[in-house]
CSV table of C-alpha atoms and ligand atoms in Angstrom, one decimal:
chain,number,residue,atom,x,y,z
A,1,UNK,CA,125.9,104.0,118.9
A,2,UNK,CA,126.0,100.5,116.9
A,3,UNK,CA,123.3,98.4,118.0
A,4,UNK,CA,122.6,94.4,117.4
A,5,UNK,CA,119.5,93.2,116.8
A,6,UNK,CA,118.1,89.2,117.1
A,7,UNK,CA,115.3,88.8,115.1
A,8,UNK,CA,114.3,91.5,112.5
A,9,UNK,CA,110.1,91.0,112.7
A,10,UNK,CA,107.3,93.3,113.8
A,11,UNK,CA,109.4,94.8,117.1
A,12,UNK,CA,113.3,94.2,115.8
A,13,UNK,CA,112.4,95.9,112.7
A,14,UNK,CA,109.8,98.5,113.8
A,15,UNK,CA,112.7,99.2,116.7
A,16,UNK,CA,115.8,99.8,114.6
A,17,UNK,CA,113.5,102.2,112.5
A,18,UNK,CA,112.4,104.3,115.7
A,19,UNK,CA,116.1,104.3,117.1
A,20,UNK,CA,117.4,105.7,113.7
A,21,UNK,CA,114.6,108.4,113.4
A,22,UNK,CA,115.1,109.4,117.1
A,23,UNK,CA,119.2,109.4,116.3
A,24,UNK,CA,119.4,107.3,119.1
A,25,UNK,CA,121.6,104.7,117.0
A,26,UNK,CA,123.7,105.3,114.1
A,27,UNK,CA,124.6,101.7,113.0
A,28,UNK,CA,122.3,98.7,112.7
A,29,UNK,CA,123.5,95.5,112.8
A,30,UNK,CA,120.9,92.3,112.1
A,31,UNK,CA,121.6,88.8,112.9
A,32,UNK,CA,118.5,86.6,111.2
A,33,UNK,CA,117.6,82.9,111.4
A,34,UNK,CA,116.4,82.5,107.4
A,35,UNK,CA,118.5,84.4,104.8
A,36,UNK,CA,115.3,85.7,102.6
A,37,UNK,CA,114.2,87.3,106.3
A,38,UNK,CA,117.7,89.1,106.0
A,39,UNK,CA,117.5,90.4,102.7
A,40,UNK,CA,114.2,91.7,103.3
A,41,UNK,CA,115.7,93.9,106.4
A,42,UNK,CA,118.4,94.9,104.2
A,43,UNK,CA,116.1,96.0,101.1
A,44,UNK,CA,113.1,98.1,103.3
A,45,UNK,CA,116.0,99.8,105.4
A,46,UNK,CA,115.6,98.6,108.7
A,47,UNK,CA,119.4,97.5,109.2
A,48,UNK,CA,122.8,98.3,107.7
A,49,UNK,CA,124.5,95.1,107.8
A,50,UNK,CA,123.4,91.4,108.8
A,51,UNK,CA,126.3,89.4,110.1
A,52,UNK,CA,126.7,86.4,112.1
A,53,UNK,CA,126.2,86.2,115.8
A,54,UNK,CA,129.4,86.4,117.0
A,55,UNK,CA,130.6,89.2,114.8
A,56,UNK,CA,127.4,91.1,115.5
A,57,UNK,CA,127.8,91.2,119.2
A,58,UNK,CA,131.5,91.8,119.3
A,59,UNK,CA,130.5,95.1,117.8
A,60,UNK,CA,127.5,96.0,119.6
A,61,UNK,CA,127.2,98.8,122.1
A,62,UNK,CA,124.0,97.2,123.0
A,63,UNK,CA,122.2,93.9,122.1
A,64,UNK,CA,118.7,93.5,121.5
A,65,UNK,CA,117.0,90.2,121.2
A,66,UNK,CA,113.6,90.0,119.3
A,67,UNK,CA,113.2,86.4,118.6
A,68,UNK,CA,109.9,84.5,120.0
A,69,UNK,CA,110.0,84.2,123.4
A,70,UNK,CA,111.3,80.4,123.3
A,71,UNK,CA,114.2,81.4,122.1
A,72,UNK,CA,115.7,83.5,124.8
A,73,UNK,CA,116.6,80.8,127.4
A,74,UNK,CA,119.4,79.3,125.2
A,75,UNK,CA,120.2,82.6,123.2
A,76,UNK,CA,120.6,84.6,125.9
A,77,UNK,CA,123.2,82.6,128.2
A,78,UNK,CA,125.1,82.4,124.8
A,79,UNK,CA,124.9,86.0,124.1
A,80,UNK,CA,126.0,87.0,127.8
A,81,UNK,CA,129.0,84.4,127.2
A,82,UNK,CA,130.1,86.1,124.1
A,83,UNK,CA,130.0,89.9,125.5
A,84,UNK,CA,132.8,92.1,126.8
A,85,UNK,CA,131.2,94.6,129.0
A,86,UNK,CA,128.1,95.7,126.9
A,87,UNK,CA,124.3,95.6,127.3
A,88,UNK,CA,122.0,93.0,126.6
A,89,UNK,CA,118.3,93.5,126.1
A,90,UNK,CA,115.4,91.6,125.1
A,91,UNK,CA,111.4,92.8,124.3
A,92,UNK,CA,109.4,89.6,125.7
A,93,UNK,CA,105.9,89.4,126.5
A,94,UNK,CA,106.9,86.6,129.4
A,95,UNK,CA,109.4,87.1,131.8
A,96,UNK,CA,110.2,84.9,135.0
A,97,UNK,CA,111.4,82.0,132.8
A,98,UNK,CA,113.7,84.1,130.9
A,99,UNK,CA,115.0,85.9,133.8
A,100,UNK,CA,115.1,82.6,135.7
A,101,UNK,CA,117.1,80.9,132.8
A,102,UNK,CA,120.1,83.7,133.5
A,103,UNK,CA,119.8,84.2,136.7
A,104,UNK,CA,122.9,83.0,138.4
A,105,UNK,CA,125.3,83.7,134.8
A,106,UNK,CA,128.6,85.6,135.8
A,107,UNK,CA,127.2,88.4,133.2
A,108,UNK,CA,123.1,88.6,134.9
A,109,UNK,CA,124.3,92.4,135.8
A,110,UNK,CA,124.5,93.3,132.2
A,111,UNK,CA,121.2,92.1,130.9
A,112,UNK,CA,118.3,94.2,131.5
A,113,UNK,CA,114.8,92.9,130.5
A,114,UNK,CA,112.8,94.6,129.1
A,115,UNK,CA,108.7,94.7,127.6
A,116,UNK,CA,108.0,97.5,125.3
A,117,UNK,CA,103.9,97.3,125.0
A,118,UNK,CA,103.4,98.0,121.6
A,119,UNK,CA,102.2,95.9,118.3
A,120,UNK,CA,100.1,94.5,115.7
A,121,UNK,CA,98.9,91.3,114.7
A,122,UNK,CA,101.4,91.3,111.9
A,123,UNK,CA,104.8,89.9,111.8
A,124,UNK,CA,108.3,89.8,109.6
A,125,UNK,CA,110.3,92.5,108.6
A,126,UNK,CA,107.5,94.0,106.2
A,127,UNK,CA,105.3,94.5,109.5
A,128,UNK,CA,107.9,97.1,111.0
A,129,UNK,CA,106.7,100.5,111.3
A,130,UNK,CA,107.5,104.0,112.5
A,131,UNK,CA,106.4,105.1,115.6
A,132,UNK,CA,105.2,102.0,116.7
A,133,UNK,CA,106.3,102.5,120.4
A,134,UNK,CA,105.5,106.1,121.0
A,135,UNK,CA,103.3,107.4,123.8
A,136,UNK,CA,103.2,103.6,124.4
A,137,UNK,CA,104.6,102.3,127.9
A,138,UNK,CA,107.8,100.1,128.2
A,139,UNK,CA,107.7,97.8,131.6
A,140,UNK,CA,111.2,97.4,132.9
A,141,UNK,CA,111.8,94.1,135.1
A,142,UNK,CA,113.7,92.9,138.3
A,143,UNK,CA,115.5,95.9,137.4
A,144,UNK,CA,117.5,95.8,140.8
A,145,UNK,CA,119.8,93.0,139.5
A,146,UNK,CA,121.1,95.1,136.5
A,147,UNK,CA,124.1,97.3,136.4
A,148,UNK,CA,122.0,100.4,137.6
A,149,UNK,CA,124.3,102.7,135.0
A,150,UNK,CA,122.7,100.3,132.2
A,151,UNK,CA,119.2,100.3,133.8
A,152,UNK,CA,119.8,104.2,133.0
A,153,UNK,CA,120.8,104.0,129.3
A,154,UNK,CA,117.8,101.7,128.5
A,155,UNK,CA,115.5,103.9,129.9
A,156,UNK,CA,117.3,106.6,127.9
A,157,UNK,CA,117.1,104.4,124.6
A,158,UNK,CA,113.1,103.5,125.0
A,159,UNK,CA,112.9,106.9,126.0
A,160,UNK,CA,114.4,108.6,123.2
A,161,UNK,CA,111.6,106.8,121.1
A,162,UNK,CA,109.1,108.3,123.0
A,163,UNK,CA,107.9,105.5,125.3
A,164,UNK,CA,107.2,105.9,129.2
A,165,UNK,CA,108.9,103.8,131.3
A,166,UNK,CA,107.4,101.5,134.7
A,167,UNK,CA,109.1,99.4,137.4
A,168,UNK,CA,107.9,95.7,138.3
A,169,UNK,CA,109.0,92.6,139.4
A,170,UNK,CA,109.2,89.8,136.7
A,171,UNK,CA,106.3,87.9,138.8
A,172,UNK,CA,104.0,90.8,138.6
A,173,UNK,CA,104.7,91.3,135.1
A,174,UNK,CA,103.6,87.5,133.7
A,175,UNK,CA,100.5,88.0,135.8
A,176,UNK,CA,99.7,91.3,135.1
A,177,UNK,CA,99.8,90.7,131.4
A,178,UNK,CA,98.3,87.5,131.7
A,179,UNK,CA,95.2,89.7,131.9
A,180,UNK,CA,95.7,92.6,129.8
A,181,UNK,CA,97.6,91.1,127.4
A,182,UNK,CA,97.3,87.1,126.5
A,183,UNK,CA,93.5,86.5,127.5
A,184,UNK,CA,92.4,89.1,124.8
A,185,UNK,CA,94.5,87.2,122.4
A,186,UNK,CA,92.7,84.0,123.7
A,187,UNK,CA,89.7,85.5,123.0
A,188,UNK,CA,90.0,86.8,119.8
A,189,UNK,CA,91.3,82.6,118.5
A,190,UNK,CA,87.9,81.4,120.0
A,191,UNK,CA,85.9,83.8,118.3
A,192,UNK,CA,87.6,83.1,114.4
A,193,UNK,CA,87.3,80.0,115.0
A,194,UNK,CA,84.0,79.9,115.7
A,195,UNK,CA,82.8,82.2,113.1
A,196,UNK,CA,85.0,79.9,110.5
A,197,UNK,CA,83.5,77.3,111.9
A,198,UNK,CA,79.6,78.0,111.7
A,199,UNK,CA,80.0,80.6,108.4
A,200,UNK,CA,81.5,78.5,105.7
A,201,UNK,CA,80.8,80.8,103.4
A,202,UNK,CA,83.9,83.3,103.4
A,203,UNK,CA,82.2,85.7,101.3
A,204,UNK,CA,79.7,86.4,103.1
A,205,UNK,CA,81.9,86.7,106.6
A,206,UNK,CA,83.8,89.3,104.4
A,207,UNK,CA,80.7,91.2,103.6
A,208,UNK,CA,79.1,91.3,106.3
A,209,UNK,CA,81.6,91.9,108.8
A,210,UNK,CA,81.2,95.4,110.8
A,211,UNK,CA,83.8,96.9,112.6
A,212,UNK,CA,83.0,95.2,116.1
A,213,UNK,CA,83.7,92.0,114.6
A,214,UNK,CA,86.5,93.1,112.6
A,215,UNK,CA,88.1,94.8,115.7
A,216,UNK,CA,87.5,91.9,118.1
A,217,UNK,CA,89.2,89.4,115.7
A,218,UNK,CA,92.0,91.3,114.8
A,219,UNK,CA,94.1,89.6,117.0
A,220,UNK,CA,93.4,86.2,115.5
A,221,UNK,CA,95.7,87.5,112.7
A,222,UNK,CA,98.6,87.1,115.1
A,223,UNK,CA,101.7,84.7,114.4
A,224,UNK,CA,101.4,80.9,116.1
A,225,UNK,CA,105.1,81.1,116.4
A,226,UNK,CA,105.1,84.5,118.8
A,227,UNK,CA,102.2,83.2,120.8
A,228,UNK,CA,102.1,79.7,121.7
A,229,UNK,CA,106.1,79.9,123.3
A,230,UNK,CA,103.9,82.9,125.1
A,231,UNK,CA,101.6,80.8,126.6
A,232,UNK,CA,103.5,78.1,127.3
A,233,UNK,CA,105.8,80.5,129.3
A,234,UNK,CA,102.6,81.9,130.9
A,235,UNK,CA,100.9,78.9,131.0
A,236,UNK,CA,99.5,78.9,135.0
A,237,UNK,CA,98.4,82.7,135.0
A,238,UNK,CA,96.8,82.1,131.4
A,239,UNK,CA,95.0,78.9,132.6
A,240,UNK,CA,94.1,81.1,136.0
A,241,UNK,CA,92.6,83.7,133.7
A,242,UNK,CA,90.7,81.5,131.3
A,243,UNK,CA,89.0,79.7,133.9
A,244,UNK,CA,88.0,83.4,135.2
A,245,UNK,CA,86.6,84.2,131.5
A,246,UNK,CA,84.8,80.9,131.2
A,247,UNK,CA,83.3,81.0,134.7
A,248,UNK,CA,81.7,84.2,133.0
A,249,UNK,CA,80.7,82.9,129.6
A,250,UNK,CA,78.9,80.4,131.6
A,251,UNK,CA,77.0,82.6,133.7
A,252,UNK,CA,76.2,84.7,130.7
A,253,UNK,CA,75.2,81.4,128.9
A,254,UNK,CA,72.9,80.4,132.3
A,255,UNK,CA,71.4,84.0,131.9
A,256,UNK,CA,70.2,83.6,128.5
A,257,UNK,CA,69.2,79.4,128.9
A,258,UNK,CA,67.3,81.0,132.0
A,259,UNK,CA,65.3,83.9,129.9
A,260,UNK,CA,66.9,86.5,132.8
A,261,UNK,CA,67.2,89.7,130.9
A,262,UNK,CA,67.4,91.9,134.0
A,263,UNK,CA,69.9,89.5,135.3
A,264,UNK,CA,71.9,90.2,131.8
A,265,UNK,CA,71.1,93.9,131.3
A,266,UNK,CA,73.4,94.1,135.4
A,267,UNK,CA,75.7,91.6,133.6
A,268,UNK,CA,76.4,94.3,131.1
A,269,UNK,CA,76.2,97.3,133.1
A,270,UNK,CA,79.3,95.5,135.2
A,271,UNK,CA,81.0,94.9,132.7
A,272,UNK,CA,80.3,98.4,131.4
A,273,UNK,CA,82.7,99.9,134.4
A,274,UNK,CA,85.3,99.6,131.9
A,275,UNK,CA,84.4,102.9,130.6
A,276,UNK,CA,86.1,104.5,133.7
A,277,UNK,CA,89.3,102.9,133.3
A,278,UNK,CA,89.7,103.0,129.3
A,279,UNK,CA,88.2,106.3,128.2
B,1,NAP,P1,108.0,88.4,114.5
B,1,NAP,O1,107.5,89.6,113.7
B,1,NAP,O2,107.6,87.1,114.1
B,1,NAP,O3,109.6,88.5,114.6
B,1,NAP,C1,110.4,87.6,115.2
B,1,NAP,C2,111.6,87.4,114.3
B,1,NAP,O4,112.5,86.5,115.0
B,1,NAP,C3,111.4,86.9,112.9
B,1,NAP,O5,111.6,87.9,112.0
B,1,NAP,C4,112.3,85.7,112.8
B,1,NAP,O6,113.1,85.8,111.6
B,1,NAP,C5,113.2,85.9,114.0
B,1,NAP,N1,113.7,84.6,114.5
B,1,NAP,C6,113.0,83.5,114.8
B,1,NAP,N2,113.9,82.6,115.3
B,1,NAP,C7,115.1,83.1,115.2
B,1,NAP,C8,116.4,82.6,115.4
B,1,NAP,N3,116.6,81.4,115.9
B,1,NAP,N4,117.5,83.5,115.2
B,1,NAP,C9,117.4,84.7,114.8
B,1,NAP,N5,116.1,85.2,114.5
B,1,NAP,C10,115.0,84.4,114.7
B,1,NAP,O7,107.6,88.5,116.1
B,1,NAP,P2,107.4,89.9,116.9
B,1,NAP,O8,106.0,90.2,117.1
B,1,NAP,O9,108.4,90.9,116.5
B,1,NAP,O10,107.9,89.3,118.4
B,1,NAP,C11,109.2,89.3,118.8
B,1,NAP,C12,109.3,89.4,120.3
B,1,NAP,O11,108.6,90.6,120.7
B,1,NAP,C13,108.6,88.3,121.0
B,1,NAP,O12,109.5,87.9,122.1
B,1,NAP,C14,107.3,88.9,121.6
B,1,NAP,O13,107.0,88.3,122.8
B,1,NAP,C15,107.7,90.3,121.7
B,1,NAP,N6,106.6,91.3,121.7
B,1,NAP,C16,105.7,91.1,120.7
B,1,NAP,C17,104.6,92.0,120.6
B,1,NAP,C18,103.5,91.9,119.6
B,1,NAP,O14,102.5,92.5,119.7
B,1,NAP,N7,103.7,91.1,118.5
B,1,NAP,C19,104.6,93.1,121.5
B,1,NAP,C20,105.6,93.3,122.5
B,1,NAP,C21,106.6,92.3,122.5
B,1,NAP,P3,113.3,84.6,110.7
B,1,NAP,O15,112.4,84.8,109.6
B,1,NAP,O16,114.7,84.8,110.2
B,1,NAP,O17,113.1,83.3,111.4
């Protein structure tokens, strides 16, 4: 199995390494924007070979594309163009606009779209890992209008890497995410910036910071370049949810102004319902 992958970062990378250790694939082919982003996949291992678009797809069993989400509604009409009769895939965090942007192409059956739900805040080659997707779930979407013998063999693929798979519409999926997904990334920008902000002094942010802080800013270490094309593909069910969180900063704001404590201490135990859902 030879497999092609667009954009060698965090998921390409950490992808072609899970895909070789499961002996799911047995040739990698990269195709990379910036030439020092290729030699870097070539030197930690992550593909065999880097070769031009064209060349790299002509020998592809299957295609994956990994680029920032931007990317896909002119790459992947020009990738479905350039195939015989394999698969195409790509691992966005949005999906209607990419779908939409292929939707009526001669080739539509043979892409499959695909969102395995796995990461860091890191990025580039260097961020691939093992074992990034397993136990993790991959969401497969508007699966109905691919080739159902290829909706099969991806399943297969993200399953050989040890990754459950779900069923939803592309719709679903922005929205859905929306929440789970791009709000907590929201979230975690907001707070950096305000503790950069207010604490000029970096040393003591660094000494002082415990691991609540640590873990709710993580996120804030996330590439610009992966996330704002992310939003601005989401952008009406992000806006939806922010209003939604800043509706409840402000009550939480009107609690505290208003010296309600008991009000606050039914605020928390709400939002404390969590605990049910993520043990
Ligand atoms: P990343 O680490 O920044 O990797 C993206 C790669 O795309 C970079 O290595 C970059 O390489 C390459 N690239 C950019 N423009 C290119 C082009 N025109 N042609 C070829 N390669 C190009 O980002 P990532 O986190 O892996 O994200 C990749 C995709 O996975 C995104 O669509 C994202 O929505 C999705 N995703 C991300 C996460 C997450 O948590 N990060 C989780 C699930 C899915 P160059 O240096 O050569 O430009």
């Amino acid at each position: 199995m030879t497999i092609t992958i667009v954009g060698i970062g965090l998921i390409g990378g950490s992808m072609a390494l899970s895909l070789r250790d499961y002996g799911f694939a047995n040739h990698i082919i990269g195709v990379s924007r910036r030439p020092e982003t290729a030699q870097k996949a070539l030197e930690l291992g992550l593909v065999d070979e880097i070769l031009p678009l064209e060349e790299a797809i002509k020998k592809a069993d299957i295609v994956i594309v990994a680029t920032p989400v931007d990317l896909y509604v002119t790459i992947l009409p020009t990738i479905l163009d350039l195939i015989d009769n394999q698969i195409v895939i790509e691992v966005g965090s949005t999906k209607k606009i990419v779908i939409d942007a292929i939707r009526n192409h001669p080739k539509r059956a043979n892409f499959v779209a695909t969102h395995p739900m796995a990461g860091t805040e890191y990025s580039g080659p260097e961020a691939a890992i093992h074992d990034l997707f397993k136990n993790k779930l991959c969401v497969l979407c508007d699966a109905e209008d691919s080739k159902p013998e290829f909706v099969t063999k991806i399943e297969e693929m993200y399953q050989s890497i040890g990754m459950r798979i779900a069923f939803m519409n592309s719709t679903d999926h922005d929205r859905h995410t929306a929440y789970i997904s791009h709000i907590s990334h929201i979230c975690s920008f907001a707070l950096a910036l305000t503790v950069l902000e207010k604490e000029k002094d970096e040393e003591a942010i660094f000494n002082l910071a415990s691991t609540g802080f640590e873990s709710t800013v993580r996120l804030a270490k996330s590439n610009p370049d992966t996330w704002v094309p992310i939003f601005r593909q989401n952008r009406d069910n992000v806006l939806s949810v922010l209003d939604e969180y800043i509706n409840n900063l402000l009550k939480f704001k009107g609690l505290m102004l208003a010296d309600s404590y008991e009000k606050l201490h039914e605020f928390f135990e709400e939002a404390n319902k969590i605990k049910k859902i993520l043990k």
